[in-house]
Every structure is written in C-alpha cells, then in structure tokens.
mmCIF file of C-alpha atoms in Angstrom:
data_model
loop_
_atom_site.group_PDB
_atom_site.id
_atom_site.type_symbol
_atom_site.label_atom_id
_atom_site.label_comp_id
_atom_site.label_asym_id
_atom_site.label_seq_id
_atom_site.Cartn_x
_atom_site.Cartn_y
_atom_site.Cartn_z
ATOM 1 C CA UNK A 1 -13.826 109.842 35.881
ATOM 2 C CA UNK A 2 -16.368 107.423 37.419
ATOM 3 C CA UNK A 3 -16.907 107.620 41.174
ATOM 4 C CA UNK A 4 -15.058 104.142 42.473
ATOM 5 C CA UNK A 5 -13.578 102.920 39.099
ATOM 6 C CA UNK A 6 -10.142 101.683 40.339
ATOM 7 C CA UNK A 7 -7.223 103.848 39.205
ATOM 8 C CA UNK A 8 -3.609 102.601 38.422
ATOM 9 C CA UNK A 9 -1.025 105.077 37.611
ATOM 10 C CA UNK A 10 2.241 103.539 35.514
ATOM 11 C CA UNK A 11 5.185 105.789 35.567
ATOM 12 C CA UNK A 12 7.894 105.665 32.513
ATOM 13 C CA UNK A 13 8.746 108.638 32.029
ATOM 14 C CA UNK A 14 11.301 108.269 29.585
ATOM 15 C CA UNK A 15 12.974 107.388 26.591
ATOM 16 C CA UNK A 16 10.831 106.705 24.293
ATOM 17 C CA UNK A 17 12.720 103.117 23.442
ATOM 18 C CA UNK A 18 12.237 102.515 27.010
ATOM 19 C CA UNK A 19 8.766 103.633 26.846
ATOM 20 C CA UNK A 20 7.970 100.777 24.164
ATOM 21 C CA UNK A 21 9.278 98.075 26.342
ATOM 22 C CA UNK A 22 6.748 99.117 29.165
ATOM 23 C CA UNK A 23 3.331 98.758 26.206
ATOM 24 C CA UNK A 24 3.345 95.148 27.129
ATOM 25 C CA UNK A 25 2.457 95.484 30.866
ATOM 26 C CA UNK A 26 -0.064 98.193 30.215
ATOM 27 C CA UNK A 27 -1.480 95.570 27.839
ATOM 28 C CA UNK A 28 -1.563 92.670 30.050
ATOM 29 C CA UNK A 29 -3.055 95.710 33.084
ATOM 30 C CA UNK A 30 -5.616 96.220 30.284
ATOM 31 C CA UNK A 31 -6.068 92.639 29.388
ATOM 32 C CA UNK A 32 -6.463 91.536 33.297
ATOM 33 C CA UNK A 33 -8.658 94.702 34.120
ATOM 34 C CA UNK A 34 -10.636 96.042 31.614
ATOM 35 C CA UNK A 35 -12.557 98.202 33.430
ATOM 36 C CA UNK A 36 -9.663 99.669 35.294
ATOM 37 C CA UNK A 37 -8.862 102.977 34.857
ATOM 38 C CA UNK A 38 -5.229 103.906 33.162
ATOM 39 C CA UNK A 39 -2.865 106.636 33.432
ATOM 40 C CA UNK A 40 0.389 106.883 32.507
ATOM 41 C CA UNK A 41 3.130 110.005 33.385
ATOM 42 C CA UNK A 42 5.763 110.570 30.298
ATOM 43 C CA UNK A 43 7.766 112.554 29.095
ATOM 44 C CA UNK A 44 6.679 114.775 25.867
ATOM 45 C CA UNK A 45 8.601 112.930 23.502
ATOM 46 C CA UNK A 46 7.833 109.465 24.278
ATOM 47 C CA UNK A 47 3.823 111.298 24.433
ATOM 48 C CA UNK A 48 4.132 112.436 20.812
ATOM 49 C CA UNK A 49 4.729 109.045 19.591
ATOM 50 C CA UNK A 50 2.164 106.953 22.160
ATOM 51 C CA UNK A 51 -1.116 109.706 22.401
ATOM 52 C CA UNK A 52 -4.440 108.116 21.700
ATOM 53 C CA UNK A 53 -2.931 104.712 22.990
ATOM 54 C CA UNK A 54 -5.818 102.808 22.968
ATOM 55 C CA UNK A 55 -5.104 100.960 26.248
ATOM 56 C CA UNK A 56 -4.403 103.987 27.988
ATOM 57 C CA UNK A 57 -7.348 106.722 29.569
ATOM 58 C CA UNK A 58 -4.995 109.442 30.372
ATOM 59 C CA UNK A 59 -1.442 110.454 30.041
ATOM 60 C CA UNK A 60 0.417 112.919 32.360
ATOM 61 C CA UNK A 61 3.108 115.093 30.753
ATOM 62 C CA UNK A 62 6.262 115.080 32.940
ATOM 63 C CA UNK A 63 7.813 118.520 32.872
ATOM 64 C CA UNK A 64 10.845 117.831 32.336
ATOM 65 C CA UNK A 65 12.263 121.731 31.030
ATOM 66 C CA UNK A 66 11.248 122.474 34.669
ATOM 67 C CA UNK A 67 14.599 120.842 35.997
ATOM 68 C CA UNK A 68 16.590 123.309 33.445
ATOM 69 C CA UNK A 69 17.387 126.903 34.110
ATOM 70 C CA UNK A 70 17.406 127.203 30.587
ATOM 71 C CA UNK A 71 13.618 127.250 29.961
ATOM 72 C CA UNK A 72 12.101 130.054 31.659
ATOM 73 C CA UNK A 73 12.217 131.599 34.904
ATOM 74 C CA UNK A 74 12.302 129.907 37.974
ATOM 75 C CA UNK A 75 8.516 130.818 38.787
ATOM 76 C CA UNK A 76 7.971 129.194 34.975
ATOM 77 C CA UNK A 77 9.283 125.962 36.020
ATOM 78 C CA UNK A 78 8.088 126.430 39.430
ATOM 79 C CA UNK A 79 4.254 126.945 38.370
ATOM 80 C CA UNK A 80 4.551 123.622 35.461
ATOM 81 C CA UNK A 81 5.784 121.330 38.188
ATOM 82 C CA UNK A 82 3.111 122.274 40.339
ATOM 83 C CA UNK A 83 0.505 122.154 37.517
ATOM 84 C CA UNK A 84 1.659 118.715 37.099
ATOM 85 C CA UNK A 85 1.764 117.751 40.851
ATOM 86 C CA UNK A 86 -1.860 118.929 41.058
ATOM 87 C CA UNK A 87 -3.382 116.959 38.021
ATOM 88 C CA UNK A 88 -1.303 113.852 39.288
ATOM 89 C CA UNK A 89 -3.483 114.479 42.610
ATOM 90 C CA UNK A 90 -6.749 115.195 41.035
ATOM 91 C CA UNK A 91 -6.324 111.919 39.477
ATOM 92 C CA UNK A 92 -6.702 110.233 42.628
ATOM 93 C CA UNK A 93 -4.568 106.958 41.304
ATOM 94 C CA UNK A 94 -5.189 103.754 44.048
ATOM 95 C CA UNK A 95 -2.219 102.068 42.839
ATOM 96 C CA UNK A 96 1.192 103.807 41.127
ATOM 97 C CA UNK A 97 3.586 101.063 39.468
ATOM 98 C CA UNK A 98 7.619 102.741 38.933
ATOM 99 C CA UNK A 99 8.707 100.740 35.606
ATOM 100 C CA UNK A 100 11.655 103.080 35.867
ATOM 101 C CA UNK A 101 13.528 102.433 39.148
ATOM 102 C CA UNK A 102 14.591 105.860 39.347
ATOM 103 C CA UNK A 103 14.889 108.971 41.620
ATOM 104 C CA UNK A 104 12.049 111.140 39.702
ATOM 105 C CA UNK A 105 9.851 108.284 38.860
ATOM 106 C CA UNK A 106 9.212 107.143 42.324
ATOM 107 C CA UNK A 107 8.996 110.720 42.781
ATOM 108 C CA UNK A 108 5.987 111.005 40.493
ATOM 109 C CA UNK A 109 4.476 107.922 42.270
ATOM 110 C CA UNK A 110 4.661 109.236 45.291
ATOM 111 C CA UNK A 111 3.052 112.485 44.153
ATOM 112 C CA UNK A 112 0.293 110.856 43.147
ATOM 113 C CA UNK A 113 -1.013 110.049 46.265
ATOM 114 C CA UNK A 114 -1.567 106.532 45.540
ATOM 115 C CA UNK A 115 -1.524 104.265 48.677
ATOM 116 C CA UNK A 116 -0.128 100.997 46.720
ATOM 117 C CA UNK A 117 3.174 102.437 44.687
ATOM 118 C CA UNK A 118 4.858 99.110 43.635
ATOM 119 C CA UNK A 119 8.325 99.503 42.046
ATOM 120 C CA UNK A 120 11.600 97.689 41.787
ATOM 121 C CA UNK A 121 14.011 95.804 44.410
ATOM 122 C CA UNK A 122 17.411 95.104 43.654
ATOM 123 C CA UNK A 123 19.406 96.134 40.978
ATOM 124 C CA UNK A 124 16.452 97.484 38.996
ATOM 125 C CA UNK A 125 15.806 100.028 42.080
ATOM 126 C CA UNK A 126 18.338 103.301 41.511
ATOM 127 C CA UNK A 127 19.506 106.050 43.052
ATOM 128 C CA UNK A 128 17.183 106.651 46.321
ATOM 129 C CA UNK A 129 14.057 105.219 44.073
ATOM 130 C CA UNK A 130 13.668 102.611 47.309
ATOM 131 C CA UNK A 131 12.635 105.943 49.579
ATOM 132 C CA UNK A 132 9.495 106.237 47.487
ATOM 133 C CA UNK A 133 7.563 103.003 46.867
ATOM 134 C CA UNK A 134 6.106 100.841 49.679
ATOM 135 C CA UNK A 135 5.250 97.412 47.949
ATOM 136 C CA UNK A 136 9.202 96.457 46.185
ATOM 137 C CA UNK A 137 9.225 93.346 43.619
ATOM 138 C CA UNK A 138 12.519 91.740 42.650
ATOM 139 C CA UNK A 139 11.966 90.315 39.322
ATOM 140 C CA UNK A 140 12.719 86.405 38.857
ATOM 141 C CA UNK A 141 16.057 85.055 37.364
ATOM 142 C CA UNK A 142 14.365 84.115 34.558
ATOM 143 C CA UNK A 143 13.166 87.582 34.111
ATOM 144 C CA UNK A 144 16.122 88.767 32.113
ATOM 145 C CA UNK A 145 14.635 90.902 29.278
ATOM 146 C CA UNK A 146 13.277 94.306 30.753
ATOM 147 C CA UNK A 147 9.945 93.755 29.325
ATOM 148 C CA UNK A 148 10.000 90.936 31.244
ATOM 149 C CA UNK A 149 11.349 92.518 34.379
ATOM 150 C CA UNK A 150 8.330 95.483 33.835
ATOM 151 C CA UNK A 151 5.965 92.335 33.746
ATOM 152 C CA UNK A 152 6.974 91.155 36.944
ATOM 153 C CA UNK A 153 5.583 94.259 38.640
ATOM 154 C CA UNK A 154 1.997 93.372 38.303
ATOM 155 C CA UNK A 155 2.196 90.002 40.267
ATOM 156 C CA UNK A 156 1.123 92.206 43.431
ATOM 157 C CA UNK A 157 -1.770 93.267 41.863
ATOM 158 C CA UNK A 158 -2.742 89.005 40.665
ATOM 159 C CA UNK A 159 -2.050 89.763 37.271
ATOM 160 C CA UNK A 160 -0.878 86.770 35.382
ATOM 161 C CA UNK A 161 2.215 86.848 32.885
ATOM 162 C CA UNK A 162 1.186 86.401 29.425
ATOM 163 C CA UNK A 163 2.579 83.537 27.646
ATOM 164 C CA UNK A 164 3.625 86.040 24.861
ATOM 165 C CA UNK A 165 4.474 90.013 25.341
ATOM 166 C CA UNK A 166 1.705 91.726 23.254
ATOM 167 C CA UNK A 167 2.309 95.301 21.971
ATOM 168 C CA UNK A 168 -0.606 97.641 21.011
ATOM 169 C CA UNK A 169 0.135 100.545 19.375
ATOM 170 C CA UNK A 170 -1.959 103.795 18.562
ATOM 171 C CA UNK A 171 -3.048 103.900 15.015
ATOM 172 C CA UNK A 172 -0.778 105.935 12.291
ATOM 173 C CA UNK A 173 -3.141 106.204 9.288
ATOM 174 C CA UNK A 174 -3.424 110.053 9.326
ATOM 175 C CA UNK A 175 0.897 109.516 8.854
ATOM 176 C CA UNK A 176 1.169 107.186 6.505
ATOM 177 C CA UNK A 177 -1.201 109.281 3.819
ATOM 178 C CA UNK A 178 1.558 112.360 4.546
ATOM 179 C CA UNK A 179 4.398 109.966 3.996
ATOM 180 C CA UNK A 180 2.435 108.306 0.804
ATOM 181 C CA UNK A 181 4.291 110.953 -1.498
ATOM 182 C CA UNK A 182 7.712 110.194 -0.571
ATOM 183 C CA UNK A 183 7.264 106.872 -1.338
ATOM 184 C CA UNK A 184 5.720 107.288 -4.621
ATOM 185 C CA UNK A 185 8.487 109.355 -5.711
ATOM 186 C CA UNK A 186 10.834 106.243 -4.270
ATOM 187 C CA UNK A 187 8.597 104.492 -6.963
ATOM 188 C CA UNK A 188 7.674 102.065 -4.109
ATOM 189 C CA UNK A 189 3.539 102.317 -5.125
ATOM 190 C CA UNK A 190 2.487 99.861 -7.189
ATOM 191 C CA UNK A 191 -0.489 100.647 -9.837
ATOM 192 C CA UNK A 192 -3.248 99.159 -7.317
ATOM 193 C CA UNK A 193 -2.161 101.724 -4.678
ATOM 194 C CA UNK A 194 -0.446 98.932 -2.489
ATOM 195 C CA UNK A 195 3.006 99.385 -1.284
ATOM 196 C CA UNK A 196 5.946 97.092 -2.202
ATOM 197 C CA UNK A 197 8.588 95.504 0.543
ATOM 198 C CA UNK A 198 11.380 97.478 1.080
ATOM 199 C CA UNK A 199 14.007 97.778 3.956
ATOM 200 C CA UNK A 200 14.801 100.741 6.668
ATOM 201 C CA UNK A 201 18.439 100.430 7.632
ATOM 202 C CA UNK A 202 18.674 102.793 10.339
ATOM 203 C CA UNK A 203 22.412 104.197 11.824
ATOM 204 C CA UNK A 204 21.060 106.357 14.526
ATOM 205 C CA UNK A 205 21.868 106.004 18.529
ATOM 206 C CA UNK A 206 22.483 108.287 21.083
ATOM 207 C CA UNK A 207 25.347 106.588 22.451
ATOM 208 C CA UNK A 208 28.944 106.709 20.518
ATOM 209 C CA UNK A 209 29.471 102.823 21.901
ATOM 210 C CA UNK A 210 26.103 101.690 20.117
ATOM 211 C CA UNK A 211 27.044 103.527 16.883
ATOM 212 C CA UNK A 212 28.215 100.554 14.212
ATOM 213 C CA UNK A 213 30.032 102.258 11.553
ATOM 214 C CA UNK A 214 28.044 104.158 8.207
ATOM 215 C CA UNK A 215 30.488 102.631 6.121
ATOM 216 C CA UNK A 216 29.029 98.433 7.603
ATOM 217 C CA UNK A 217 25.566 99.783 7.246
ATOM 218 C CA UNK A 218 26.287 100.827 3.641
ATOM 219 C CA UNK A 219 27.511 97.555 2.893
ATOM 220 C CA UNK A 220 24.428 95.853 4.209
ATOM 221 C CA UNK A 221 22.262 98.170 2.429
ATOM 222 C CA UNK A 222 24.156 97.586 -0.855
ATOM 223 C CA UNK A 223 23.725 93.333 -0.060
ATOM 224 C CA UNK A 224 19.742 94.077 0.337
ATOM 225 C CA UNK A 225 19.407 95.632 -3.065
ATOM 226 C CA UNK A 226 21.580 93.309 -5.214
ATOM 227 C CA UNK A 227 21.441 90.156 -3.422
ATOM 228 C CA UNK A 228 17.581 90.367 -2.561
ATOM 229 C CA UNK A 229 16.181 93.304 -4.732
ATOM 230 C CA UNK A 230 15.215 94.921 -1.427
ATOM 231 C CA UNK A 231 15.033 98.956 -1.743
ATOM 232 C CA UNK A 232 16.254 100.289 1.347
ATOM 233 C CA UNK A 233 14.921 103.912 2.869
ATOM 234 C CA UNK A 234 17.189 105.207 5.736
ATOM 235 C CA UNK A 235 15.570 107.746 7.927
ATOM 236 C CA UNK A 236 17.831 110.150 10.226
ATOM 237 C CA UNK A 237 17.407 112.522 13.248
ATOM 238 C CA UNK A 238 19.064 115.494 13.678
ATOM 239 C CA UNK A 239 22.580 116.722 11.516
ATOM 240 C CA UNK A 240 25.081 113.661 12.887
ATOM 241 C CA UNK A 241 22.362 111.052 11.682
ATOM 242 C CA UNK A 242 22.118 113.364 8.282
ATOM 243 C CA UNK A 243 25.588 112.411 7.573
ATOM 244 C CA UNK A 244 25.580 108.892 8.601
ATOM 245 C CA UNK A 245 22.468 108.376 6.370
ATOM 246 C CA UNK A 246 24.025 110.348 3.296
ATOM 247 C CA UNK A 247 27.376 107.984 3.604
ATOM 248 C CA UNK A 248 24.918 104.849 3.698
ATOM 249 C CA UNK A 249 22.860 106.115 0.334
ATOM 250 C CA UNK A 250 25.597 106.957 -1.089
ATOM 251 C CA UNK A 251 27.476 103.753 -0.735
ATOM 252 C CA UNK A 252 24.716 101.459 -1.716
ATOM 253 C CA UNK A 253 23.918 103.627 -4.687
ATOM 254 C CA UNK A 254 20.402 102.920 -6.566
ATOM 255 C CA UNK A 255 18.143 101.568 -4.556
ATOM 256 C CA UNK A 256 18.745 103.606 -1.527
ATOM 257 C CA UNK A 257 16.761 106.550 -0.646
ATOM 258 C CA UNK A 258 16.970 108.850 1.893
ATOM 259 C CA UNK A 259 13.962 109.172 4.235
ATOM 260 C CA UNK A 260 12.813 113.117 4.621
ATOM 261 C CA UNK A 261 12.299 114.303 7.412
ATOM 262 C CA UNK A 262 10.368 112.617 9.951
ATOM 263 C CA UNK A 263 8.695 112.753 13.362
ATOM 264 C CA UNK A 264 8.325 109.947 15.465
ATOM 265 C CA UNK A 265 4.524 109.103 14.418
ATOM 266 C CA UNK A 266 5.619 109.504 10.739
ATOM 267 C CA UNK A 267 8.665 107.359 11.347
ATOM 268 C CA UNK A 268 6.372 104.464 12.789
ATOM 269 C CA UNK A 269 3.756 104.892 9.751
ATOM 270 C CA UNK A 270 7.158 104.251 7.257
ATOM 271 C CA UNK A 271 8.295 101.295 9.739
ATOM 272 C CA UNK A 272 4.858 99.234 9.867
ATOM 273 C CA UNK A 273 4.903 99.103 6.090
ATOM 274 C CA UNK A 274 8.777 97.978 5.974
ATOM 275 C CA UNK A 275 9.415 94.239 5.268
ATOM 276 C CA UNK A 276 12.420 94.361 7.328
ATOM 277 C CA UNK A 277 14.633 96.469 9.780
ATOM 278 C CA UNK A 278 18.417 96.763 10.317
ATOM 279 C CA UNK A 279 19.627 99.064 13.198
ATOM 280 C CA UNK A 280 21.664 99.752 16.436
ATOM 281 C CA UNK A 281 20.247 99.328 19.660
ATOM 282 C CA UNK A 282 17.648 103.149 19.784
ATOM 283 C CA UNK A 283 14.427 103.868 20.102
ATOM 284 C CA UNK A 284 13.089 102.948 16.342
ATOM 285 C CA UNK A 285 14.930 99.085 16.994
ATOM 286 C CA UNK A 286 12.009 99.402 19.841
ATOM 287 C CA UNK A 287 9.403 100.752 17.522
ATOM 288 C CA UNK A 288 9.725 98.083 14.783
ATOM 289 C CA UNK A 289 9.705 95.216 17.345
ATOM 290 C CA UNK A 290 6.583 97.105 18.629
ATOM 291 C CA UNK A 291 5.287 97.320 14.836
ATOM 292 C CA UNK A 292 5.537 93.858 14.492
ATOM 293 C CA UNK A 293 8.498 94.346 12.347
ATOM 294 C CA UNK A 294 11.408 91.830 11.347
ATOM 295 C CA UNK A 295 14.427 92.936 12.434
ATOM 296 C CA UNK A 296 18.297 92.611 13.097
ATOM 297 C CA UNK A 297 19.928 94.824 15.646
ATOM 298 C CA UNK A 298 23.442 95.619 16.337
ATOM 299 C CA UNK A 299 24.533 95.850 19.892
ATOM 300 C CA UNK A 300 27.735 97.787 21.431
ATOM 301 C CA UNK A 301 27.817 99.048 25.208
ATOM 302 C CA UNK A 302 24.526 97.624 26.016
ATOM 303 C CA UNK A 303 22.912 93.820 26.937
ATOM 304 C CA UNK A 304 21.069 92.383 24.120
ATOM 305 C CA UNK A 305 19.689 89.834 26.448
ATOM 306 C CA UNK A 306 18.065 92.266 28.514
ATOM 307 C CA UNK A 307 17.913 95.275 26.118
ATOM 308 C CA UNK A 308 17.588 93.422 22.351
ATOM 309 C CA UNK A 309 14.714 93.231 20.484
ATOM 310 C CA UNK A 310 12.159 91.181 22.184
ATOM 311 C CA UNK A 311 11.002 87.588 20.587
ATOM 312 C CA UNK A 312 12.402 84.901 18.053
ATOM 313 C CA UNK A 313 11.448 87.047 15.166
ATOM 314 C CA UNK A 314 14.349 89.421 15.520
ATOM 315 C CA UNK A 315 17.993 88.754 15.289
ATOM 316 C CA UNK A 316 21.344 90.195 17.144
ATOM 317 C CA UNK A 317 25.107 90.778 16.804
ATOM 318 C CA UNK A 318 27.465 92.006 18.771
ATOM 319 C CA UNK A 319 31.184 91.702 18.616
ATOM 320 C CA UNK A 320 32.942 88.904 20.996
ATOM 321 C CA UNK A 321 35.281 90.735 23.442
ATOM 322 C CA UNK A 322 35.406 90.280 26.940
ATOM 323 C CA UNK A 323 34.470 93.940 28.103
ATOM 324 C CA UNK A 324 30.791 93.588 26.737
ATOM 325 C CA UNK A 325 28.464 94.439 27.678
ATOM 326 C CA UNK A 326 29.856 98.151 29.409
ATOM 327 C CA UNK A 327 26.557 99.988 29.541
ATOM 328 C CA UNK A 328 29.385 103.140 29.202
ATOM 329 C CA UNK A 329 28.894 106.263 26.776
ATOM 330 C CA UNK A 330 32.862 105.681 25.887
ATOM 331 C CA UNK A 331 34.588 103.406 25.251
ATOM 332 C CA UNK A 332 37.538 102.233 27.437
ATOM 333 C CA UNK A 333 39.176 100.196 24.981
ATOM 334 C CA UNK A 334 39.443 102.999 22.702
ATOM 335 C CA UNK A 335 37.993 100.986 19.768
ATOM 336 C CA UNK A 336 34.661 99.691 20.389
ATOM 337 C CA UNK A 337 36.028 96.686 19.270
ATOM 338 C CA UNK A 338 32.081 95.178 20.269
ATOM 339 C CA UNK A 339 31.013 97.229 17.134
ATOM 340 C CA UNK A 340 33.878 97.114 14.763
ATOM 341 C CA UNK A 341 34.157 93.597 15.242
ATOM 342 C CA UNK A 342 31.093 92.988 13.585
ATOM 343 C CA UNK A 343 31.270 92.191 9.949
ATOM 344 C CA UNK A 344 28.427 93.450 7.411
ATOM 345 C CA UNK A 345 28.408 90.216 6.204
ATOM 346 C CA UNK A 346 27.156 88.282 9.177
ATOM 347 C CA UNK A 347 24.630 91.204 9.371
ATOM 348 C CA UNK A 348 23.605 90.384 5.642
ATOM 349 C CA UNK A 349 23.366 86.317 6.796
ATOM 350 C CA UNK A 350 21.053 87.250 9.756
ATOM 351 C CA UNK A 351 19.036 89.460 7.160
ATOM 352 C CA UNK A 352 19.191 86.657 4.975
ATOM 353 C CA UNK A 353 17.853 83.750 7.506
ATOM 354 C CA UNK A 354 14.830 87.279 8.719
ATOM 355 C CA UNK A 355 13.663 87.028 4.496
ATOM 356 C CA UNK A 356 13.059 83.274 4.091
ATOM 357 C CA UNK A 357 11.330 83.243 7.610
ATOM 358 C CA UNK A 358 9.022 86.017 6.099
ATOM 359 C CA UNK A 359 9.044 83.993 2.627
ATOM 360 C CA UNK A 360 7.335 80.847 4.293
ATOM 361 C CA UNK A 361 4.660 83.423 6.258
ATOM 362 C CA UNK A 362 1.297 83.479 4.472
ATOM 363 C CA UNK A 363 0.991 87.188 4.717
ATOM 364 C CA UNK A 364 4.595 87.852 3.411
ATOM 365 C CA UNK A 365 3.656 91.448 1.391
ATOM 366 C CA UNK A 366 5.351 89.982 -1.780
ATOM 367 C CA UNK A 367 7.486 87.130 -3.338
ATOM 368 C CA UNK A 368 10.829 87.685 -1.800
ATOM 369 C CA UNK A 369 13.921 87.000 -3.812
ATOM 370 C CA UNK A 370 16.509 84.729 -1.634
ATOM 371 C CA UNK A 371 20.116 84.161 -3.403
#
C-alpha cells in the first residue's frame, strides 16, 4: 500500500443480505474519496459473493470456525484468529466504521488499530459494541431503512448522503456463461443468443416466521405463466428449500423450472438477467434489489420499513396483525398469521402493477404481456 494513502476499514461481517445493504456506503466512501484506501472484514460467505468488488482494495476474512470447537483444535482456531488479528494490524486502517453494532464487529475495529472507529449509538449499538468504538453516531429519525442508518455513519468523516443509494456490484460474466446451459435447456435462448424475460420466485429464508407458504408461491408462479406468459425458474439452497421449490414447480406446472444448483455468484448471474423477482425477506431479496432487479417481497417477523427492499421499484406485503413486526425465530401466535394472511393474489396484483412499470421503461428486455 502507498506510504500516507488514508485507510478506512468497514466492518460487516455478516450475512450476506446484510452485507448488500452496507454496498451503498462503501459506494458513497468511494464516491467522496477516491483515492482512499478500502478494506472491508467479512465473513467467507458474504466474501464469495462480493470478491473483486470494484470499490473495495482489500477484504479481510473473519474467521468465524475459530469460535467453534467443532473445526479443529484449539491451537487451529487459536493460530487463524491471530493470523487475522495480524493482517488487520498490518493494514494500518486510520479510520474503522462498525455497520454492524455488534460485540465481534467492534471487536474487529478495535483490532485494527485504527484511532477513529465510528459505530452506532442507540438502538443500533448491541450487546457491549459501545466498549469498542470512540466516535458513536445515532442515525436521524428519518433514517429508518438500514441502508440508510449505515449511511449515516460517514457524516463524521464529511461525507454527504447521496440523494439516491447506489449499489455496485462485482461483475458475474464468467457465471452467467456456466449457467447459459441451463437456460437453454429451459428454452429461454432465443436464436440471436439473447435471453428472454422470465421470473425467479424464490421460497427460501432462514427464519420459520419469514417462510410464506410453497403452496402461495405456487400459486403466484402459476398467475406469472398464464396470466403474463412469464416462465418462472426457482432456485433453492440446501434440502428444506429442495422441497419447497419442487412443491412450487410442481404446482405451477409448465413453465416452471427448477434452478440447479447454484452458488451465490451463479445465483446473482441468473438474477441480473430475470425480469422480475418474488421472494421472502433473505439474502437473494437483497441481491436482486442490488442487481437492479424488480421485485416483490413478502415480509413475516421482520420490518419492511427498515429491512424491505430498498427504493420505489420494489413492492411489499405483509399480513395486518397487531404483533408485527416480532423480529422472533417463532412464532408466538402459533400461526404466523403475518404470513398466512397474505393472499397469492395480492402478491400477483403487486407483480402485476412491477410488469407495466417495466412495460413503459425503454430498456424493458421484451414486450410484456399485461391481462
């Protein structure tokens, strides 16, 4: 690194959802300071799907196995933490900015060694976070969206908020040739190479209490074929998701295709090409909002006002009962009424109003059938 470029460490570690939402202050870092040098420490996951960010000089893999006695020996874990600790050091960061308010992120800022370590006040500052950084911002009331909240962190450092969020994303080409196959088999090439619109209705989440039903998403997927002669893929993670996605395909019958399987750099290269997306609130909601991707999200436990897809592009729906939002893994009602209550068909209108927005766009991919 040069000798007295100024270094600026941001720490968001994880997920990889939550990992999206912080692009926009890296870009607005970059924007503001473009001869600034930028690190970031993440975990590997997130790392798989953001690597040769172009905004970002370095990343720092956060060792995350090293806090479980399950991978390797305690010397193992020992020696990878301190591996990390030392390259964090060797970095010699000026400034360290905590977009995650928690214990082991202000942790990681303060192993840095950066003088200026500028995290969260408030609510947004968890667990003993508050121990570790020594400039604390409490984000304006009208900073309700956590990309918005991330954004507020830079106003010690004279960085203006942009008038608009802007994501930057690494390039996928090398992904989309490996996924080109599946989606001539899908018979989704045209003759001149191009790729026609087509849907990803994904029923993934982590959380039970963001999970809408497969049986809703199968009805949405079967209203994007007939109604709008939308072909839907629905990619999947792991054997629960498998099953979900199966039940979907199934359901909606021709049309639907099951995506194979993907990783997340693969899964981006299939969402930048998608006309539309139709999901629960998870990390590839994130990505598509990221990709500059249409989409409609369906929200359970968690705040789509702070947690929702970011801009007036995207569209959300959520169940009306008085418990919402929880932010709990189970549900206390016993039958996530949030989720249930929310009928396929006012998915399908929200889909609906997403289409003819994209059908008065100039660079709409094709004609778009609206009935």
């Amino acid at each position: 690194m040069e000798q007295g470029r100024p270094r600026i460490l941001i720490v968001r570690l994880s997920a990889f959802g939550d990992c999206l939402h912080a692009v926009p202050t890296v870009v607005a870092l970059r924007r503001h300071f473009p001869g600034v040098e930028i690190g970031w420490a993440i975990e590997d996951l997130a790392y798989s799907l953001l690597k040769d960010h172009p905004m970002v000089d370095r990343f720092h893999v956060f060792p995350r196995r090293a806090f479980k006695r399950s991978q390797g020996t305690f010397m193992e874990r020992l020696r990878s933490m301190r591996q990390f600790r030392k390259e964090l050091a060797e970095a010699k960061y000026d400034t360290a900015i905590d977009l995650q308010g928690l214990t082991k992120s202000g942790l990681v800022s303060w192993w840095s060694g950066a003088k200026r370590r500028i995290g969260f006040r408030g609510e947004d500052s968890r667990e003993f976070n508050i121990v570790f950084n020594n400039e604390r911002v409490e984000p304006p009331d009208e900073a309700v969206h956590v990309v918005e909240k991330n954004l507020s962190l830079l106003k010690p450092l004279g960085v203006p908020l942009p008038d608009k969020p802007e994501w930057v994303m690494p390039s996928f080409v090398g992904e989309r040739q490996k996924i080109h196959p599946f989606l001539e088999q899908c018979g989704l090439i045209d003759s001149d190479g191009s790729v026609r619109r087509f849907a990803i209705v994904n029923p993934g989440a982590t959380w039970f209490t963001k999970r809408w039903p497969a049986e809703s998403f199968g009805e949405v997927t079967r209203g994007l074929i007939e109604r709008h002669d939308l072909p839907v893929i629905v990619p999947w993670a792991g054997n629960e998701e498998y099953k979900a996605a199966q039940t979907i395909v199934n359901l909606a019958g021709k049309g639907a295709y099951l995506a194979p399987d993907t990783n997340l750099r693969e899964l981006a290269a299939l969402t930048e090409q998608a006309l539309l997306f139709v999901g629960n609130d998870t990390g590839p909601l994130h990505l598509a909002v990221a990709l500059n991707v249409h989409s409609v999200a369906i929200f359970g436990a968690t705040d789509p006002l702070r947690n929702g897809p970011y801009g007036s592009a995207h569209r959300m729906q959520t169940g009306p009962v008085e418990c919402h939002p929880c932010w709990k893994t189970t549900c206390e009602r016993g039958d996530r009424a949030c989720l249930v209550r929310v009928l396929p068909e006012a998915v399908l209108t929200s889909c609906a109003h997403s289409l003819e927005r994209l059908a008065r766009r100039r660079d709409t991919r094709a004609k778009i059938q609206i009935s």
